[in-house]
């Protein structure tokens, strides 16, 4: 394993500051988004008078637009520093929330949501690119810890944003919830500017560049992106199946059970963060690919209780405990596989292309989930087939990644000759 050169006090301070600022930036942006999203349907149906079908079309179209805009944002990172793209995306988000709060017609709503999709398309891949550029090989475990903290920030924001927005809307109405999103997004912009300031003015010891072979690493990234498509489809199909099982059984605990996912993800991420920090400082060999394989395997196995409940129906009595088992298990698998895969896909490429890789990862993951949801909406009975096929594919991929990690590392992730 390549040895890392000693770091100056300034370089260490830079890393520590970005470990604090980048997850905080992500958290505030996501809290603003999930808070808005929790109230969006109510705003469309109650205040704009949109039919349910039209409101559902808004979600479908904006999700599709989001798949394209992350590619735009990722490509923009080729010519601009990711920290600048992050700030631009955060600013567009604030503009969009202001327009949403003022929207009084369907046309103004669409305009605001398209601006928001563009802002998020710039913001999300740029944050991942910024994190990846800071910690090239051989800092793979430190980079994994940072990506784990970003993933935890997303989940904590989803939980806090939707719950706080809902509580506020119950007292003051949806308009106040949109104002909350403006405030949170504004705080996120301030934090993003702070991270940008660190990026511009606190210099690292040496320019971050990976000694790995760019072509080989690109092949590895492409393999992971394609291999993990069933992972994204399985999560989407599982979520739809959980809702279907609980609705059919007449269970009233769906909302409570759904909070298990972010809570378990955050707990798992906390343990992973501590683990990868320890691995970095003890200079253990790279274990991130093993982690991806283990996480995908856990996720595949965790879908079994929900599938059993879907097949058996009411003959098993209360199905909440089976669904709860799946939610907990899949949250653990997701928390392991998701951030480690992102770190691996994005982090080993030449710095200029990390944003584009992040955009491709986000587009394919969102696209796979979007396709799975579309199939389930068009033909609900087919959701069981999608879930079963995705789970089997995940099991194969997870086991293969664990078995082939040594081979992949030797052939794709070894430093170029003389780069040690």
CSV table of C-alpha atoms in Angstrom, one decimal:
chain,number,residue,atom,x,y,z
A,1,UNK,CA,0.0,0.0,0.0
A,2,UNK,CA,1.3,3.4,-0.9
A,3,UNK,CA,2.5,5.5,2.1
A,4,UNK,CA,1.0,8.9,2.7
A,5,UNK,CA,3.4,11.8,3.1
A,6,UNK,CA,3.3,13.6,6.4
A,7,UNK,CA,0.8,16.5,6.4
A,8,UNK,CA,1.3,20.0,7.6
A,9,UNK,CA,-0.9,21.6,10.3
A,10,UNK,CA,-2.7,23.6,7.6
A,11,UNK,CA,-3.4,20.6,5.5
A,12,UNK,CA,-4.8,18.7,8.5
A,13,UNK,CA,-7.0,21.7,9.4
A,14,UNK,CA,-8.3,21.8,5.8
A,15,UNK,CA,-9.4,18.1,6.0
A,16,UNK,CA,-10.9,18.5,9.5
A,17,UNK,CA,-12.9,21.6,8.4
A,18,UNK,CA,-14.2,20.0,5.3
A,19,UNK,CA,-15.2,16.9,7.3
A,20,UNK,CA,-17.5,19.3,9.3
A,21,UNK,CA,-18.6,21.6,6.6
A,22,UNK,CA,-19.4,19.3,3.7
A,23,UNK,CA,-21.9,17.0,5.6
A,24,UNK,CA,-23.4,20.1,7.2
A,25,UNK,CA,-23.9,21.6,3.7
A,26,UNK,CA,-25.6,18.5,2.5
A,27,UNK,CA,-27.7,18.2,5.7
A,28,UNK,CA,-29.2,21.7,5.4
A,29,UNK,CA,-29.9,21.4,1.7
A,30,UNK,CA,-31.6,18.1,2.2
A,31,UNK,CA,-33.6,19.3,5.2
A,32,UNK,CA,-34.9,22.1,3.0
A,33,UNK,CA,-35.8,19.7,0.2
A,34,UNK,CA,-37.5,17.1,2.3
A,35,UNK,CA,-39.4,19.7,4.2
A,36,UNK,CA,-40.7,21.1,1.0
A,37,UNK,CA,-41.5,17.7,-0.4
A,38,UNK,CA,-43.5,16.7,2.6
A,39,UNK,CA,-45.9,19.6,2.0
A,40,UNK,CA,-45.8,19.7,-1.8
A,41,UNK,CA,-48.7,17.4,-2.5
A,42,UNK,CA,-50.9,19.3,0.0
A,43,UNK,CA,-49.9,22.6,-1.6
A,44,UNK,CA,-50.8,21.3,-5.1
A,45,UNK,CA,-54.1,19.6,-4.2
A,46,UNK,CA,-55.5,22.0,-1.6
A,47,UNK,CA,-54.1,25.4,-2.6
A,48,UNK,CA,-53.7,25.1,-6.3
A,49,UNK,CA,-56.6,22.7,-6.9
A,50,UNK,CA,-54.6,20.2,-8.9
A,51,UNK,CA,-56.2,16.8,-9.5
A,52,UNK,CA,-54.4,13.8,-7.9
A,53,UNK,CA,-53.3,12.5,-11.3
A,54,UNK,CA,-51.7,15.8,-12.3
A,55,UNK,CA,-50.0,16.1,-8.9
A,56,UNK,CA,-48.5,12.6,-9.4
A,57,UNK,CA,-47.3,13.7,-12.8
A,58,UNK,CA,-45.4,16.5,-11.2
A,59,UNK,CA,-43.4,14.0,-9.1
A,60,UNK,CA,-42.7,11.8,-12.1
A,61,UNK,CA,-41.6,14.5,-14.5
A,62,UNK,CA,-39.4,16.3,-11.9
A,63,UNK,CA,-37.7,13.0,-11.0
A,64,UNK,CA,-37.0,12.4,-14.7
A,65,UNK,CA,-35.6,16.0,-15.1
A,66,UNK,CA,-33.4,15.4,-12.0
A,67,UNK,CA,-31.8,12.4,-13.7
A,68,UNK,CA,-30.6,14.7,-16.5
A,69,UNK,CA,-29.6,17.7,-14.3
A,70,UNK,CA,-27.1,15.7,-12.2
A,71,UNK,CA,-25.3,14.9,-15.4
A,72,UNK,CA,-25.2,18.6,-16.2
A,73,UNK,CA,-23.9,19.4,-12.8
A,74,UNK,CA,-21.3,16.6,-12.9
A,75,UNK,CA,-20.0,17.8,-16.3
A,76,UNK,CA,-19.8,21.4,-15.1
A,77,UNK,CA,-17.3,20.2,-12.5
A,78,UNK,CA,-14.9,19.4,-15.3
A,79,UNK,CA,-14.4,23.1,-16.0
A,80,UNK,CA,-15.2,24.7,-12.6
A,81,UNK,CA,-14.1,23.9,-9.0
A,82,UNK,CA,-16.8,21.7,-7.3
A,83,UNK,CA,-17.0,24.2,-4.4
A,84,UNK,CA,-18.2,26.9,-6.9
A,85,UNK,CA,-20.8,24.5,-8.4
A,86,UNK,CA,-22.0,23.6,-4.9
A,87,UNK,CA,-22.6,27.3,-4.1
A,88,UNK,CA,-24.3,27.9,-7.4
A,89,UNK,CA,-26.6,24.9,-6.8
A,90,UNK,CA,-27.4,26.0,-3.3
A,91,UNK,CA,-28.3,29.5,-4.5
A,92,UNK,CA,-30.6,28.2,-7.2
A,93,UNK,CA,-32.3,26.1,-4.5
A,94,UNK,CA,-33.1,29.3,-2.5
A,95,UNK,CA,-34.5,31.0,-5.6
A,96,UNK,CA,-36.7,27.9,-6.2
A,97,UNK,CA,-38.1,27.8,-2.7
A,98,UNK,CA,-38.9,31.5,-2.8
A,99,UNK,CA,-40.8,30.9,-6.1
A,100,UNK,CA,-42.6,27.9,-4.6
A,101,UNK,CA,-43.7,29.9,-1.6
A,102,UNK,CA,-45.1,32.6,-3.9
A,103,UNK,CA,-46.6,30.1,-6.5
A,104,UNK,CA,-50.2,30.7,-7.1
A,105,UNK,CA,-50.7,28.8,-10.3
A,106,UNK,CA,-49.7,25.5,-11.9
A,107,UNK,CA,-47.3,27.3,-14.3
A,108,UNK,CA,-45.4,29.1,-11.5
A,109,UNK,CA,-45.2,25.8,-9.6
A,110,UNK,CA,-43.7,24.0,-12.6
A,111,UNK,CA,-41.2,26.9,-13.1
A,112,UNK,CA,-40.1,26.7,-9.5
A,113,UNK,CA,-39.7,23.0,-9.5
A,114,UNK,CA,-37.6,23.0,-12.7
A,115,UNK,CA,-35.3,25.6,-11.1
A,116,UNK,CA,-35.1,23.4,-8.0
A,117,UNK,CA,-34.2,20.4,-10.2
A,118,UNK,CA,-31.4,22.3,-11.8
A,119,UNK,CA,-30.1,23.6,-8.5
A,120,UNK,CA,-30.0,20.1,-7.1
A,121,UNK,CA,-28.5,18.8,-10.3
A,122,UNK,CA,-25.6,21.2,-9.7
A,123,UNK,CA,-25.4,20.7,-6.0
A,124,UNK,CA,-25.4,17.0,-5.4
A,125,UNK,CA,-22.6,15.7,-7.7
A,126,UNK,CA,-20.5,18.7,-6.8
A,127,UNK,CA,-20.6,17.9,-3.1
A,128,UNK,CA,-19.5,14.3,-3.8
A,129,UNK,CA,-16.8,15.5,-6.2
A,130,UNK,CA,-15.5,18.0,-3.6
A,131,UNK,CA,-15.3,15.3,-1.0
A,132,UNK,CA,-13.6,12.8,-3.4
A,133,UNK,CA,-11.0,15.3,-4.6
A,134,UNK,CA,-9.8,15.9,-1.1
A,135,UNK,CA,-8.9,12.3,-0.3
A,136,UNK,CA,-7.3,10.5,-3.3
A,137,UNK,CA,-5.5,7.2,-3.0
A,138,UNK,CA,-4.1,6.1,-0.5
A,139,UNK,CA,-6.6,7.8,1.8
A,140,UNK,CA,-9.4,5.4,0.8
A,141,UNK,CA,-10.5,4.7,4.3
A,142,UNK,CA,-10.6,8.4,5.3
A,143,UNK,CA,-12.5,9.1,2.1
A,144,UNK,CA,-14.9,6.3,3.0
A,145,UNK,CA,-15.5,7.8,6.5
A,146,UNK,CA,-16.3,11.2,4.8
A,147,UNK,CA,-18.8,9.6,2.4
A,148,UNK,CA,-20.4,7.7,5.3
A,149,UNK,CA,-20.9,11.0,7.1
A,150,UNK,CA,-22.4,12.5,4.0
A,151,UNK,CA,-24.8,9.6,3.7
A,152,UNK,CA,-25.8,9.9,7.4
A,153,UNK,CA,-26.4,13.6,6.8
A,154,UNK,CA,-28.8,12.9,4.0
A,155,UNK,CA,-30.8,10.4,6.2
A,156,UNK,CA,-30.9,12.6,9.3
A,157,UNK,CA,-32.0,15.5,7.1
A,158,UNK,CA,-34.8,13.4,5.6
A,159,UNK,CA,-36.1,12.6,9.0
A,160,UNK,CA,-35.8,16.0,10.5
A,161,UNK,CA,-36.9,18.0,7.5
A,162,UNK,CA,-40.1,16.1,6.8
A,163,UNK,CA,-41.2,15.9,10.5
A,164,UNK,CA,-40.4,19.6,11.3
A,165,UNK,CA,-42.2,20.8,8.1
A,166,UNK,CA,-45.2,18.7,8.9
A,167,UNK,CA,-45.5,19.9,12.4
A,168,UNK,CA,-45.1,23.5,11.3
A,169,UNK,CA,-47.7,23.2,8.5
A,170,UNK,CA,-50.2,21.7,10.9
A,171,UNK,CA,-50.1,24.9,12.9
A,172,UNK,CA,-49.3,27.6,10.3
A,173,UNK,CA,-50.1,26.1,6.8
A,174,UNK,CA,-47.9,25.0,3.9
A,175,UNK,CA,-46.7,28.5,3.1
A,176,UNK,CA,-44.8,28.7,6.4
A,177,UNK,CA,-43.2,25.3,5.6
A,178,UNK,CA,-41.9,26.7,2.4
A,179,UNK,CA,-40.4,29.6,4.3
A,180,UNK,CA,-38.7,27.1,6.6
A,181,UNK,CA,-37.1,25.6,3.5
A,182,UNK,CA,-35.9,29.0,2.4
A,183,UNK,CA,-34.3,29.5,5.8
A,184,UNK,CA,-32.6,26.1,5.9
A,185,UNK,CA,-31.4,26.4,2.3
A,186,UNK,CA,-29.9,29.8,3.1
A,187,UNK,CA,-28.0,28.4,6.1
A,188,UNK,CA,-26.8,25.6,3.7
A,189,UNK,CA,-25.6,28.3,1.3
A,190,UNK,CA,-23.6,30.0,4.1
A,191,UNK,CA,-22.0,26.7,5.1
A,192,UNK,CA,-21.3,25.9,1.4
A,193,UNK,CA,-19.5,29.2,1.0
A,194,UNK,CA,-17.5,28.4,4.1
A,195,UNK,CA,-16.5,25.1,2.6
A,196,UNK,CA,-15.6,27.0,-0.6
A,197,UNK,CA,-13.5,29.4,1.4
A,198,UNK,CA,-11.6,26.5,2.9
A,199,UNK,CA,-11.1,25.0,-0.6
A,200,UNK,CA,-9.8,28.3,-2.0
A,201,UNK,CA,-7.7,29.6,0.9
A,202,UNK,CA,-6.5,26.7,3.0
A,203,UNK,CA,-4.1,24.8,0.8
A,204,UNK,CA,-3.2,21.1,1.1
A,205,UNK,CA,0.4,20.0,1.3
A,206,UNK,CA,0.4,18.8,-2.3
A,207,UNK,CA,-2.2,19.0,-5.1
A,208,UNK,CA,-4.6,16.0,-4.6
A,209,UNK,CA,-3.9,13.5,-7.4
A,210,UNK,CA,-4.3,9.7,-7.3
A,211,UNK,CA,-1.4,7.5,-8.3
A,212,UNK,CA,-3.9,4.9,-9.7
A,213,UNK,CA,-4.1,4.2,-13.4
A,214,UNK,CA,-7.0,6.3,-14.7
A,215,UNK,CA,-8.2,3.9,-17.4
A,216,UNK,CA,-8.2,0.9,-15.1
A,217,UNK,CA,-10.1,2.9,-12.4
A,218,UNK,CA,-12.6,4.1,-14.9
A,219,UNK,CA,-13.3,0.4,-15.8
A,220,UNK,CA,-13.7,-0.4,-12.2
A,221,UNK,CA,-16.2,2.5,-11.7
A,222,UNK,CA,-18.2,1.4,-14.7
A,223,UNK,CA,-18.4,-2.1,-13.5
A,224,UNK,CA,-19.6,-1.0,-10.1
A,225,UNK,CA,-22.2,1.4,-11.6
A,226,UNK,CA,-23.7,-1.4,-13.8
A,227,UNK,CA,-23.4,-4.1,-11.2
A,228,UNK,CA,-25.2,-2.1,-8.6
A,229,UNK,CA,-28.3,-1.2,-10.7
A,230,UNK,CA,-30.2,-4.2,-9.1
A,231,UNK,CA,-29.3,-2.8,-5.7
A,232,UNK,CA,-31.1,0.5,-6.5
A,233,UNK,CA,-34.1,-1.3,-8.1
A,234,UNK,CA,-34.4,-3.6,-5.1
A,235,UNK,CA,-34.6,-0.7,-2.6
A,236,UNK,CA,-37.3,1.0,-4.7
A,237,UNK,CA,-39.3,-2.2,-5.2
A,238,UNK,CA,-38.9,-3.2,-1.5
A,239,UNK,CA,-40.3,0.2,-0.4
A,240,UNK,CA,-43.4,-0.2,-2.6
A,241,UNK,CA,-43.8,-3.8,-1.4
A,242,UNK,CA,-43.7,-2.8,2.2
A,243,UNK,CA,-46.4,-0.3,1.7
A,244,UNK,CA,-48.5,-2.8,-0.3
A,245,UNK,CA,-48.2,-5.5,2.4
A,246,UNK,CA,-49.1,-3.2,5.3
A,247,UNK,CA,-52.0,-1.5,3.4
A,248,UNK,CA,-53.4,-4.9,2.5
A,249,UNK,CA,-53.1,-6.1,6.1
A,250,UNK,CA,-54.7,-3.0,7.4
A,251,UNK,CA,-51.7,-2.1,9.5
A,252,UNK,CA,-51.6,1.4,10.9
A,253,UNK,CA,-47.9,1.4,11.7
A,254,UNK,CA,-46.5,2.2,8.3
A,255,UNK,CA,-45.4,5.7,9.2
A,256,UNK,CA,-43.7,4.6,12.4
A,257,UNK,CA,-42.0,1.7,10.6
A,258,UNK,CA,-40.7,4.0,7.9
A,259,UNK,CA,-38.8,6.1,10.5
A,260,UNK,CA,-36.8,3.0,11.3
A,261,UNK,CA,-34.9,3.3,8.0
A,262,UNK,CA,-33.2,6.6,8.6
A,263,UNK,CA,-32.7,5.8,12.3
A,264,UNK,CA,-30.9,2.5,11.5
A,265,UNK,CA,-29.0,4.1,8.7
A,266,UNK,CA,-27.7,6.8,11.0
A,267,UNK,CA,-26.7,4.3,13.7
A,268,UNK,CA,-24.9,2.1,11.2
A,269,UNK,CA,-23.1,5.1,9.6
A,270,UNK,CA,-21.9,6.2,13.1
A,271,UNK,CA,-20.3,2.7,13.6
A,272,UNK,CA,-18.9,2.7,10.1
A,273,UNK,CA,-17.5,6.2,10.5
A,274,UNK,CA,-15.6,5.2,13.6
A,275,UNK,CA,-14.5,2.0,12.0
A,276,UNK,CA,-13.0,3.6,8.9
A,277,UNK,CA,-11.3,6.3,10.9
A,278,UNK,CA,-9.6,3.5,12.9
A,279,UNK,CA,-8.7,1.7,9.7
A,280,UNK,CA,-7.1,4.8,8.3
A,281,UNK,CA,-4.9,5.5,11.3
A,282,UNK,CA,-3.9,1.8,11.7
A,283,UNK,CA,-3.0,1.7,8.0
A,284,UNK,CA,-5.0,-1.5,7.3
A,285,UNK,CA,-5.3,-2.6,3.6
A,286,UNK,CA,-8.2,-1.3,1.6
A,287,UNK,CA,-11.5,-2.9,2.7
A,288,UNK,CA,-14.0,-0.7,0.9
A,289,UNK,CA,-14.8,-3.1,-1.9
A,290,UNK,CA,-15.4,-5.9,0.6
A,291,UNK,CA,-17.8,-3.6,2.4
A,292,UNK,CA,-19.8,-2.9,-0.8
A,293,UNK,CA,-20.2,-6.6,-1.4
A,294,UNK,CA,-21.1,-7.3,2.2
A,295,UNK,CA,-23.7,-4.5,2.2
A,296,UNK,CA,-25.3,-5.6,-1.0
A,297,UNK,CA,-25.5,-9.2,0.3
A,298,UNK,CA,-27.1,-8.1,3.6
A,299,UNK,CA,-29.6,-6.0,1.6
A,300,UNK,CA,-30.6,-8.9,-0.6
A,301,UNK,CA,-31.1,-11.2,2.4
A,302,UNK,CA,-33.1,-8.6,4.3
A,303,UNK,CA,-35.8,-8.5,1.6
A,304,UNK,CA,-36.8,-12.0,2.4
A,305,UNK,CA,-39.2,-11.2,5.3
A,306,UNK,CA,-41.3,-8.8,3.3
A,307,UNK,CA,-41.4,-11.2,0.3
A,308,UNK,CA,-42.6,-13.9,2.7
A,309,UNK,CA,-45.3,-11.6,4.1
A,310,UNK,CA,-46.4,-10.7,0.5
A,311,UNK,CA,-46.8,-14.3,-0.5
A,312,UNK,CA,-48.3,-15.6,2.8
A,313,UNK,CA,-50.7,-12.7,3.4
A,314,UNK,CA,-52.9,-12.7,6.5
A,315,UNK,CA,-52.2,-16.3,7.3
A,316,UNK,CA,-49.2,-15.1,9.3
A,317,UNK,CA,-51.3,-12.7,11.4
A,318,UNK,CA,-49.7,-9.3,12.1
A,319,UNK,CA,-47.2,-8.6,9.3
A,320,UNK,CA,-45.7,-5.5,10.8
A,321,UNK,CA,-42.9,-7.4,12.5
A,322,UNK,CA,-41.8,-9.1,9.2
A,323,UNK,CA,-41.8,-5.7,7.4
A,324,UNK,CA,-39.9,-4.2,10.3
A,325,UNK,CA,-37.2,-6.9,10.0
A,326,UNK,CA,-36.8,-6.1,6.3
A,327,UNK,CA,-36.6,-2.4,7.0
A,328,UNK,CA,-33.9,-2.8,9.6
A,329,UNK,CA,-31.9,-5.3,7.6
A,330,UNK,CA,-32.1,-3.3,4.4
A,331,UNK,CA,-31.2,-0.1,6.2
A,332,UNK,CA,-28.0,-1.8,7.5
A,333,UNK,CA,-27.1,-3.1,4.0
A,334,UNK,CA,-27.9,0.3,2.4
A,335,UNK,CA,-25.8,2.2,4.9
A,336,UNK,CA,-22.8,-0.1,4.2
A,337,UNK,CA,-23.0,-0.5,0.5
A,338,UNK,CA,-24.3,3.0,-0.6
A,339,UNK,CA,-21.6,5.4,0.7
A,340,UNK,CA,-18.7,2.9,0.2
A,341,UNK,CA,-19.8,2.4,-3.4
A,342,UNK,CA,-20.0,6.1,-4.0
A,343,UNK,CA,-16.6,6.6,-2.5
A,344,UNK,CA,-15.2,3.9,-4.8
A,345,UNK,CA,-16.9,5.0,-8.0
A,346,UNK,CA,-16.1,8.7,-7.6
A,347,UNK,CA,-13.0,8.9,-5.5
A,348,UNK,CA,-10.2,7.2,-7.5
A,349,UNK,CA,-10.6,8.9,-10.8
A,350,UNK,CA,-8.5,12.0,-11.8
A,351,UNK,CA,-9.8,15.0,-10.0
A,352,UNK,CA,-11.3,16.7,-13.1
A,353,UNK,CA,-13.7,13.8,-13.7
A,354,UNK,CA,-14.9,13.1,-10.2
A,355,UNK,CA,-18.0,15.3,-10.7
A,356,UNK,CA,-18.9,13.6,-13.9
A,357,UNK,CA,-18.6,10.2,-12.2
A,358,UNK,CA,-20.8,11.4,-9.3
A,359,UNK,CA,-23.4,12.6,-11.9
A,360,UNK,CA,-23.4,9.3,-13.6
A,361,UNK,CA,-23.7,7.5,-10.3
A,362,UNK,CA,-26.6,9.7,-9.2
A,363,UNK,CA,-28.3,9.5,-12.6
A,364,UNK,CA,-28.1,5.7,-12.8
A,365,UNK,CA,-29.2,5.1,-9.2
A,366,UNK,CA,-32.2,7.5,-9.5
A,367,UNK,CA,-33.0,6.1,-13.0
A,368,UNK,CA,-33.0,2.5,-11.7
A,369,UNK,CA,-35.3,3.5,-8.8
A,370,UNK,CA,-37.5,5.6,-11.1
A,371,UNK,CA,-37.9,2.6,-13.6
A,372,UNK,CA,-38.7,0.2,-10.7
A,373,UNK,CA,-41.4,2.6,-9.4
A,374,UNK,CA,-42.8,3.2,-12.9
A,375,UNK,CA,-43.2,-0.6,-13.4
A,376,UNK,CA,-44.9,-0.9,-10.1
A,377,UNK,CA,-47.3,2.0,-10.8
A,378,UNK,CA,-48.2,0.7,-14.3
A,379,UNK,CA,-48.6,-2.9,-13.2
A,380,UNK,CA,-48.6,-3.3,-9.4
A,381,UNK,CA,-48.6,-7.1,-9.7
A,382,UNK,CA,-45.3,-6.9,-11.5
A,383,UNK,CA,-43.6,-5.3,-8.4
A,384,UNK,CA,-43.2,-8.8,-6.8
A,385,UNK,CA,-41.4,-10.0,-9.9
A,386,UNK,CA,-39.1,-6.9,-10.0
A,387,UNK,CA,-38.3,-7.3,-6.3
A,388,UNK,CA,-37.6,-11.0,-6.7
A,389,UNK,CA,-35.3,-10.6,-9.7
A,390,UNK,CA,-33.5,-7.6,-8.2
A,391,UNK,CA,-32.9,-9.5,-4.9
A,392,UNK,CA,-31.5,-12.5,-6.7
A,393,UNK,CA,-29.2,-10.2,-8.8
A,394,UNK,CA,-28.1,-8.4,-5.6
A,395,UNK,CA,-27.2,-11.7,-4.0
A,396,UNK,CA,-25.1,-12.7,-7.0
A,397,UNK,CA,-23.4,-9.3,-7.2
A,398,UNK,CA,-22.7,-9.1,-3.4
A,399,UNK,CA,-21.2,-12.6,-3.2
A,400,UNK,CA,-19.2,-11.9,-6.4
A,401,UNK,CA,-17.8,-8.6,-5.1
A,402,UNK,CA,-16.6,-10.3,-1.9
A,403,UNK,CA,-15.1,-13.2,-3.8
A,404,UNK,CA,-13.5,-11.0,-6.5
A,405,UNK,CA,-12.3,-8.1,-4.4
A,406,UNK,CA,-8.7,-9.3,-4.4
A,407,UNK,CA,-8.7,-9.7,-8.2
A,408,UNK,CA,-10.3,-6.3,-8.8
A,409,UNK,CA,-7.8,-4.6,-6.5
A,410,UNK,CA,-4.8,-6.2,-8.2
A,411,UNK,CA,-6.0,-5.5,-11.7
A,412,UNK,CA,-7.8,-2.2,-11.4
A,413,UNK,CA,-6.8,-0.4,-8.2
A,414,UNK,CA,-3.0,-0.9,-8.0
A,415,UNK,CA,-0.9,2.2,-8.4
A,416,UNK,CA,0.9,2.7,-11.7
A,417,UNK,CA,4.5,1.6,-11.8
A,418,UNK,CA,6.7,4.0,-9.9
A,419,UNK,CA,3.8,5.8,-8.2
A,420,UNK,CA,4.2,4.2,-4.8
